[in-house]
PDB file of C-alpha atoms in Angstrom:
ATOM      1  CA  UNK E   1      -9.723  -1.568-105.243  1.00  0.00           C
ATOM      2  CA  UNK E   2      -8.521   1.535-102.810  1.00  0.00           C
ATOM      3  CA  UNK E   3      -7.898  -0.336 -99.621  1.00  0.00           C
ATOM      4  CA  UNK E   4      -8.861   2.167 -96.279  1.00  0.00           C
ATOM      5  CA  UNK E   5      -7.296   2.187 -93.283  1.00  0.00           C
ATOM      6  CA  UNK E   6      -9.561   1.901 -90.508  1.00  0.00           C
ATOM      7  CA  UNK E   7      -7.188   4.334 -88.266  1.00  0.00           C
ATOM      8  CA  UNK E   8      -4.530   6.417 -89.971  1.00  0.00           C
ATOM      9  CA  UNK E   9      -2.338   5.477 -86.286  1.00  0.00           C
ATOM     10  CA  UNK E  10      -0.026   2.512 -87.746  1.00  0.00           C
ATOM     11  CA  UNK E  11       0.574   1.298 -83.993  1.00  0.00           C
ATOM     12  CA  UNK E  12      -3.297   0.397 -84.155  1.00  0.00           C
ATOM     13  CA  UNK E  13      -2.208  -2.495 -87.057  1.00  0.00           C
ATOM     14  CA  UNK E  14       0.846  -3.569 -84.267  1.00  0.00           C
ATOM     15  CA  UNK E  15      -1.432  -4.128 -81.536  1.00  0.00           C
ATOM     16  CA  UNK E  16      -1.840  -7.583 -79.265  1.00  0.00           C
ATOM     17  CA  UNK E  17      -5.455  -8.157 -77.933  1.00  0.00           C
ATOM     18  CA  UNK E  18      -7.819 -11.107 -77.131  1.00  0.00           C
ATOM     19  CA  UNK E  19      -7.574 -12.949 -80.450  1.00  0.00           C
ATOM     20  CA  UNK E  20      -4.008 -11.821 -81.843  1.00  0.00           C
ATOM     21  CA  UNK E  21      -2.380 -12.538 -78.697  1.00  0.00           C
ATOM     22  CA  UNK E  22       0.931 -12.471 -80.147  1.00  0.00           C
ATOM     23  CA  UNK E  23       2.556 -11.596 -76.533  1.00  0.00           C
ATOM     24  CA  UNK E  24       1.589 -15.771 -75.777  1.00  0.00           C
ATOM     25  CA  UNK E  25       4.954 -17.446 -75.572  1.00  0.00           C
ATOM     26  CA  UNK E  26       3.631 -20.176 -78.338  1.00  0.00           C
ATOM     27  CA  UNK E  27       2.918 -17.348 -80.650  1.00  0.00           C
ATOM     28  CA  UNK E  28       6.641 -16.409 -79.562  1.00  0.00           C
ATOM     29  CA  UNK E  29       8.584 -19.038 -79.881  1.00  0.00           C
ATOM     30  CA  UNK E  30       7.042 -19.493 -83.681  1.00  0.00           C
ATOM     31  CA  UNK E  31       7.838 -16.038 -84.427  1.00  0.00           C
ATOM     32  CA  UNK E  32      11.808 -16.905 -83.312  1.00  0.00           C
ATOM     33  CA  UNK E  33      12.007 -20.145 -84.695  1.00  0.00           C
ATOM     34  CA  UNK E  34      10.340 -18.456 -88.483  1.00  0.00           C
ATOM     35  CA  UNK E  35      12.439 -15.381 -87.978  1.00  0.00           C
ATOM     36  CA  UNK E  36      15.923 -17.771 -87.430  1.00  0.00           C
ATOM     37  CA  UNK E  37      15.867 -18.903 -91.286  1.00  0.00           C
ATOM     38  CA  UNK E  38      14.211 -15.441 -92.810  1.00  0.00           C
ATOM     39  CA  UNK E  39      16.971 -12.566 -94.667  1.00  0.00           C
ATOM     40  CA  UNK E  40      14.695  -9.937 -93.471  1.00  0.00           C
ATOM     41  CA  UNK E  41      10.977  -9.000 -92.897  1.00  0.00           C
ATOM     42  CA  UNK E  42       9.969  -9.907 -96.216  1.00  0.00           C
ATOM     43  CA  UNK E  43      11.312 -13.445 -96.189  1.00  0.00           C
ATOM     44  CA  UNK E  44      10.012 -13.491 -92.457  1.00  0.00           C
ATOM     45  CA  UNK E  45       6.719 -12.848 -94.049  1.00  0.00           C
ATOM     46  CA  UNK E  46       6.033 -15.078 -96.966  1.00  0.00           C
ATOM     47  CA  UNK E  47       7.864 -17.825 -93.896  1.00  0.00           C
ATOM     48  CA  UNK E  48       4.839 -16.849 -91.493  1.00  0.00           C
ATOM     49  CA  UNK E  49       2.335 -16.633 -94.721  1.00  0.00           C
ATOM     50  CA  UNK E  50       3.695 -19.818 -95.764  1.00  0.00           C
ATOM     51  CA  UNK E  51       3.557 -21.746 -92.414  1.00  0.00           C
ATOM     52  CA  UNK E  52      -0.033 -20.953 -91.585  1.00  0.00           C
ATOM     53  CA  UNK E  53      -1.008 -21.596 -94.900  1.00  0.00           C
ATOM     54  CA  UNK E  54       0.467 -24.973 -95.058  1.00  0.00           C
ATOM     55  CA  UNK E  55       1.000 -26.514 -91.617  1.00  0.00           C
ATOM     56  CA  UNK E  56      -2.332 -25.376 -90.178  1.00  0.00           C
ATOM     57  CA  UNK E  57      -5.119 -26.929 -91.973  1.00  0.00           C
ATOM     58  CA  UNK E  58      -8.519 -25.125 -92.602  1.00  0.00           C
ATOM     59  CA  UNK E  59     -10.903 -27.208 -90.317  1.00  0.00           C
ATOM     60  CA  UNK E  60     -13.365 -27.484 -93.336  1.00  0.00           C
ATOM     61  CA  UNK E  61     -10.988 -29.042 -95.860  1.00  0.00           C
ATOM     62  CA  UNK E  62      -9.542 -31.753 -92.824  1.00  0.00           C
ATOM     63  CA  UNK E  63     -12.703 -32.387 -91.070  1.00  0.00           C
ATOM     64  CA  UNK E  64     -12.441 -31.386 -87.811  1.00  0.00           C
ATOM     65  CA  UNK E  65     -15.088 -30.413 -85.898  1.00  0.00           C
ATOM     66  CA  UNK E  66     -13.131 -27.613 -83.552  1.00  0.00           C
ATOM     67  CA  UNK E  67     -13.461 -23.859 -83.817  1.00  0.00           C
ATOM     68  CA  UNK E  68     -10.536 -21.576 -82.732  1.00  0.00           C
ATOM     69  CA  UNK E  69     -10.039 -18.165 -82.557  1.00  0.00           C
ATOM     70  CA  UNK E  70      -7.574 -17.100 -80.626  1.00  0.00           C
ATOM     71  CA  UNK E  71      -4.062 -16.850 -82.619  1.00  0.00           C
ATOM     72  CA  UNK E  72      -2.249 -19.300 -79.508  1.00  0.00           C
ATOM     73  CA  UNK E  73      -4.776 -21.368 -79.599  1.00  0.00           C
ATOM     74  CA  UNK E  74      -4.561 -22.084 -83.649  1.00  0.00           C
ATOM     75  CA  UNK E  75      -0.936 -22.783 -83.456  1.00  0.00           C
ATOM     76  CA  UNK E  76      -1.129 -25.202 -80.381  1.00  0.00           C
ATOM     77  CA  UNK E  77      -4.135 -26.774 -82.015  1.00  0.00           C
ATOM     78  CA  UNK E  78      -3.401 -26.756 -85.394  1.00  0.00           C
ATOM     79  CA  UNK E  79      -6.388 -26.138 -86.729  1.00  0.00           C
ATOM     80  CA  UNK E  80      -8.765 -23.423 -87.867  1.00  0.00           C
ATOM     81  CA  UNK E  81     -11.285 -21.504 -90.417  1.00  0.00           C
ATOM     82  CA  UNK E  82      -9.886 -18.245 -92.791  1.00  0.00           C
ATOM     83  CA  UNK E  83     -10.784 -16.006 -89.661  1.00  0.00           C
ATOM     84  CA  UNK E  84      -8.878 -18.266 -87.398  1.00  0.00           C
ATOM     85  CA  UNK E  85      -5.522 -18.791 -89.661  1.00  0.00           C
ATOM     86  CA  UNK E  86      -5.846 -15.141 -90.123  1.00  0.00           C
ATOM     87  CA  UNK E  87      -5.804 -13.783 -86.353  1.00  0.00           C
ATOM     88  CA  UNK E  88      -2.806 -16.419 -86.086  1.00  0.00           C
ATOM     89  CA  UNK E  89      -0.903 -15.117 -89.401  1.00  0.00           C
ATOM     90  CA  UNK E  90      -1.800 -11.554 -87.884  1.00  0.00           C
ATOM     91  CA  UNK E  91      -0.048 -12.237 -84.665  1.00  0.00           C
ATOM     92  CA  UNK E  92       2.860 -13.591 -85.914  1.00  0.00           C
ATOM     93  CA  UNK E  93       3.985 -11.148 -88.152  1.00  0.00           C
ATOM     94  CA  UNK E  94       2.784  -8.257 -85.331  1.00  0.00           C
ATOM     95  CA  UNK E  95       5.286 -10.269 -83.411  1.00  0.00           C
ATOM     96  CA  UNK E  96       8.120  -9.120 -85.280  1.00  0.00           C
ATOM     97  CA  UNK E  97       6.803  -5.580 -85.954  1.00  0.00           C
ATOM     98  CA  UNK E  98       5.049  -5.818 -89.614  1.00  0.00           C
ATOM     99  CA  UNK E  99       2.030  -3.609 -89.482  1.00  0.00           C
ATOM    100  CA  UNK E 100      -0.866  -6.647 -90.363  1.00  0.00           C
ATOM    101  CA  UNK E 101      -4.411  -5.582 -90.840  1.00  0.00           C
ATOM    102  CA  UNK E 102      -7.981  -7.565 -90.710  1.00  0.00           C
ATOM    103  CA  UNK E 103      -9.642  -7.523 -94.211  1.00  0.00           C
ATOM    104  CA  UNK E 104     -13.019  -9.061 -95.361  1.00  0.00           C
ATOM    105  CA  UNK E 105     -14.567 -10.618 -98.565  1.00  0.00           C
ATOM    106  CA  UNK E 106     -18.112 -11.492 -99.429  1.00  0.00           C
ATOM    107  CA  UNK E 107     -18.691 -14.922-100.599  1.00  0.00           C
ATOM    108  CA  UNK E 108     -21.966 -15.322 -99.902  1.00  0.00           C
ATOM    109  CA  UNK E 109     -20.348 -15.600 -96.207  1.00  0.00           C
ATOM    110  CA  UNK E 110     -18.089 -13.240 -94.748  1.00  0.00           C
ATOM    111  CA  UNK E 111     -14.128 -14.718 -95.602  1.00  0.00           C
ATOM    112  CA  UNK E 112     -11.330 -13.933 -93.413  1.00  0.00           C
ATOM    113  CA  UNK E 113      -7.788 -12.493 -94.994  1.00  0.00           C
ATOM    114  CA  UNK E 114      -4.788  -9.904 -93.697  1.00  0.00           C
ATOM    115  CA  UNK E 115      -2.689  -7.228 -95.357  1.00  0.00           C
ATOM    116  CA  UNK E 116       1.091  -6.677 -94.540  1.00  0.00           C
ATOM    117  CA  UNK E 117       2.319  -2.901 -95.201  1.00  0.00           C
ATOM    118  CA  UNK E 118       5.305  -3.008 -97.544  1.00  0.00           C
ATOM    119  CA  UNK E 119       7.352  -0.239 -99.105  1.00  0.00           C
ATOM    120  CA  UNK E 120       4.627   2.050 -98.054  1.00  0.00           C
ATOM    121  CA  UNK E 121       1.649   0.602 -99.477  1.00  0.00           C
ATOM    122  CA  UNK E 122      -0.695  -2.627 -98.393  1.00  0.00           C
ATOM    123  CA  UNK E 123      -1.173  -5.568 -99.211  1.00  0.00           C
ATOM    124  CA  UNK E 124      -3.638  -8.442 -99.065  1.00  0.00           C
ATOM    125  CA  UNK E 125      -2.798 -12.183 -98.024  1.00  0.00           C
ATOM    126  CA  UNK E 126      -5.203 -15.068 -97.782  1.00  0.00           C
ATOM    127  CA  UNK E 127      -3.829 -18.014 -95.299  1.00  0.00           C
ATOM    128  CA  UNK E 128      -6.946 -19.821 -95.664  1.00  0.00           C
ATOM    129  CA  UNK E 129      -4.618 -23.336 -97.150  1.00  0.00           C
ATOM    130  CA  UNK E 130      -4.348 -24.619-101.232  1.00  0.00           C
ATOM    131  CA  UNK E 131      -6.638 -27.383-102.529  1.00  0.00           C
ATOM    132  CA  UNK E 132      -7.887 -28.267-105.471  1.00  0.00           C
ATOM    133  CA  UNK E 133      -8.865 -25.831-107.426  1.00  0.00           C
ATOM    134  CA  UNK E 134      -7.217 -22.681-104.663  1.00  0.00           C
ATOM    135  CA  UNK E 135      -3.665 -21.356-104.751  1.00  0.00           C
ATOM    136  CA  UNK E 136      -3.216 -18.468-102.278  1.00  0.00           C
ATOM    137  CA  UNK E 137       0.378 -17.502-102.977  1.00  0.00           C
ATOM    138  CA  UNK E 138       2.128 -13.968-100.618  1.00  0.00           C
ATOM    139  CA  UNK E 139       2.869 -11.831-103.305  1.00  0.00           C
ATOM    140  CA  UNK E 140       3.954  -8.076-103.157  1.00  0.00           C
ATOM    141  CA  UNK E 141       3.254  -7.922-106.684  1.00  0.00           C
ATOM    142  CA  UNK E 142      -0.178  -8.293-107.165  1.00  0.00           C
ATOM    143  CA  UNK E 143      -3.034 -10.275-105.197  1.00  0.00           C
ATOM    144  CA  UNK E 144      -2.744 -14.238-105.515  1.00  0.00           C
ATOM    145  CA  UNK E 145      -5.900 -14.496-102.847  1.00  0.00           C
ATOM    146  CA  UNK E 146      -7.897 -17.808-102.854  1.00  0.00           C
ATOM    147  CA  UNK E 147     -11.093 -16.523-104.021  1.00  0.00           C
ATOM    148  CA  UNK E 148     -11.948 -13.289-105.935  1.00  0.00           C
ATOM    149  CA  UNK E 149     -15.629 -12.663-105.945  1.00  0.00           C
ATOM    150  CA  UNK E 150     -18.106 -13.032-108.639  1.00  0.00           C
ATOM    151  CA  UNK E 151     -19.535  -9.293-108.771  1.00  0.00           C
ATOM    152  CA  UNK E 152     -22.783 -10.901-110.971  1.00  0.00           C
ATOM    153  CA  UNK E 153     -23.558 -12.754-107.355  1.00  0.00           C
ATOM    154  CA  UNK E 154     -23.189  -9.816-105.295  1.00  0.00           C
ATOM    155  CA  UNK E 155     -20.232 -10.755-103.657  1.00  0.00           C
ATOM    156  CA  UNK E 156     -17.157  -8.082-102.903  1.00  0.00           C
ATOM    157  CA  UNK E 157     -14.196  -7.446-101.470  1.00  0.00           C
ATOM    158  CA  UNK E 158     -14.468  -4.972 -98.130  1.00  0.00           C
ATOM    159  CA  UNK E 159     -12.318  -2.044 -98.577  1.00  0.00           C
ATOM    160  CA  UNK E 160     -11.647  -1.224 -94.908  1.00  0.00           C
ATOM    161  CA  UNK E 161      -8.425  -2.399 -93.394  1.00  0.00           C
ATOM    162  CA  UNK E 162      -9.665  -3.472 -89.530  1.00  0.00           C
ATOM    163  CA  UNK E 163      -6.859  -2.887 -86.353  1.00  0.00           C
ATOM    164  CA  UNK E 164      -8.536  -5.992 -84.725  1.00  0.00           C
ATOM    165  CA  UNK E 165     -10.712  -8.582 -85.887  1.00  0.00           C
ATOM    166  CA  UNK E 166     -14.339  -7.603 -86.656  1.00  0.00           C
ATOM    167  CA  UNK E 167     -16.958  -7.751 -83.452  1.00  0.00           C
ATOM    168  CA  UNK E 168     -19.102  -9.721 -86.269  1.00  0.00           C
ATOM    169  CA  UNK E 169     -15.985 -12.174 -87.157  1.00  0.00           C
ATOM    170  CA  UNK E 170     -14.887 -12.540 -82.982  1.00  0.00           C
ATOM    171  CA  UNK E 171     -19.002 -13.492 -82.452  1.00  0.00           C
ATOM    172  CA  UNK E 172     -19.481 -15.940 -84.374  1.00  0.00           C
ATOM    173  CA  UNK E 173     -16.509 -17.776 -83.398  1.00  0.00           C
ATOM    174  CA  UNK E 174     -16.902 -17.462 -79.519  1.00  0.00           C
ATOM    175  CA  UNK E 175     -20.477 -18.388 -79.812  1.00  0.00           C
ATOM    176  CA  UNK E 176     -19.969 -21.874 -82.010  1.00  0.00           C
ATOM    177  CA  UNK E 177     -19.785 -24.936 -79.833  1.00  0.00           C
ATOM    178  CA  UNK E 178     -18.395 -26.538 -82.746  1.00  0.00           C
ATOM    179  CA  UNK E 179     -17.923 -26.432 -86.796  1.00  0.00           C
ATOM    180  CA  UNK E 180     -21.124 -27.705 -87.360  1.00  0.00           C
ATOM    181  CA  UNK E 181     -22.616 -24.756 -85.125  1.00  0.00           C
ATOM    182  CA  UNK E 182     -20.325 -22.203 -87.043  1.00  0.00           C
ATOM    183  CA  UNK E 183     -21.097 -23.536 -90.673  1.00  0.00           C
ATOM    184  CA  UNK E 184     -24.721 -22.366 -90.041  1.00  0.00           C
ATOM    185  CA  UNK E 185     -24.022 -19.385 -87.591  1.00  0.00           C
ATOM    186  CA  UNK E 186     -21.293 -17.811 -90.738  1.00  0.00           C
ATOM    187  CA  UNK E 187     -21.941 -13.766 -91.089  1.00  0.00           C
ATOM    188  CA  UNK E 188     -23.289 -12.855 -94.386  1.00  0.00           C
ATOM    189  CA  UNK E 189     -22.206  -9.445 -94.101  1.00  0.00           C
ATOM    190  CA  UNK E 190     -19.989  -7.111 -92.175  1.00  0.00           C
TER     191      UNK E 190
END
């Protein structure tokens, strides 16, 4: 799949706002301590892929009941859905400069990812956390995403890499009072 850039301006994929509020001191001070151990931006990276992946867990998969959105708020709660562990993986690797764009799949629902710009060229990650049966990996070489979509169901992958989280996306997590309330309030399309 040809992945698009929403805006050819690379700045635009840098950029703090309401949800990737990567200028937040928590947001910060997790960048610092991630970028301490890492060679370079790479190993920074798969670090930051790796630490939202595994120390934040998806809200579905441990059961609770609390919807966040806004990157701060998913690292000081430690908790989240895709969209959620995405606008935090987004904000710490915009933190320490790595172009990160908002990407979209079609599951039925609408499912949350991010691309990193490498050696020229992007490249999708899925934070969304293993289990049973799912094994997102950061890879440069080749997608290791949770889920790939069953074409014969009508689900897809969305070819346009977003600046900022989709309107859609930023909705129907402001709007959900709790999981519950999200679960049946999910887009079904961008």
């Amino acid at each position: 799949m040809q992945l698009i850039q929403e805006t050819p301006d690379l700045s635009a994929y840098l950029a703090a706002d309401e949800a990737v509020d990567h200028h937040h001191p928590l947001v910060r001070e997790t960048a610092a301590s991630l970028a301490e151990r890492a060679a370079d931006s790479y190993d920074y990276a798969r670090a930051a892929f790796e630490y939202v992946r595994d120390r934040i867990p998806h809200s579905q998969d441990s059961g609770d009941l609390r919807v966040t959105w806004r990157a701060s708020d998913v690292l000081e709660r430690r908790t989240g859905i895709c969209y959620a562990k995405a606008h935090a993986l987004a904000a710490l690797l915009r933190a320490e400069d790595i172009p990160t764009a908002f990407c979209y799949q079609n599951l039925g629902v609408v499912h949350g990812l991010v691309a990193v710009r490498f050696h020229g060229a992007w490249h999708r990650q899925d934070p969304r956390g293993n289990k049973p049966g799912v094994d997102a990996q950061f890879s440069l070489d080749g997608e290791r995403l949770a889920f790939t979509p069953d074409a014969a169901s009508n689900e897809m992958d969305y070819p346009v890499l977003h600046a900022a989280p989709h309107p859609v996306v930023l909705n129907a997590l402001r709007a959900a009072s709790d999981r519950p309330h999200l679960w049946r309030t999910l887009p079904t399309a961008l």
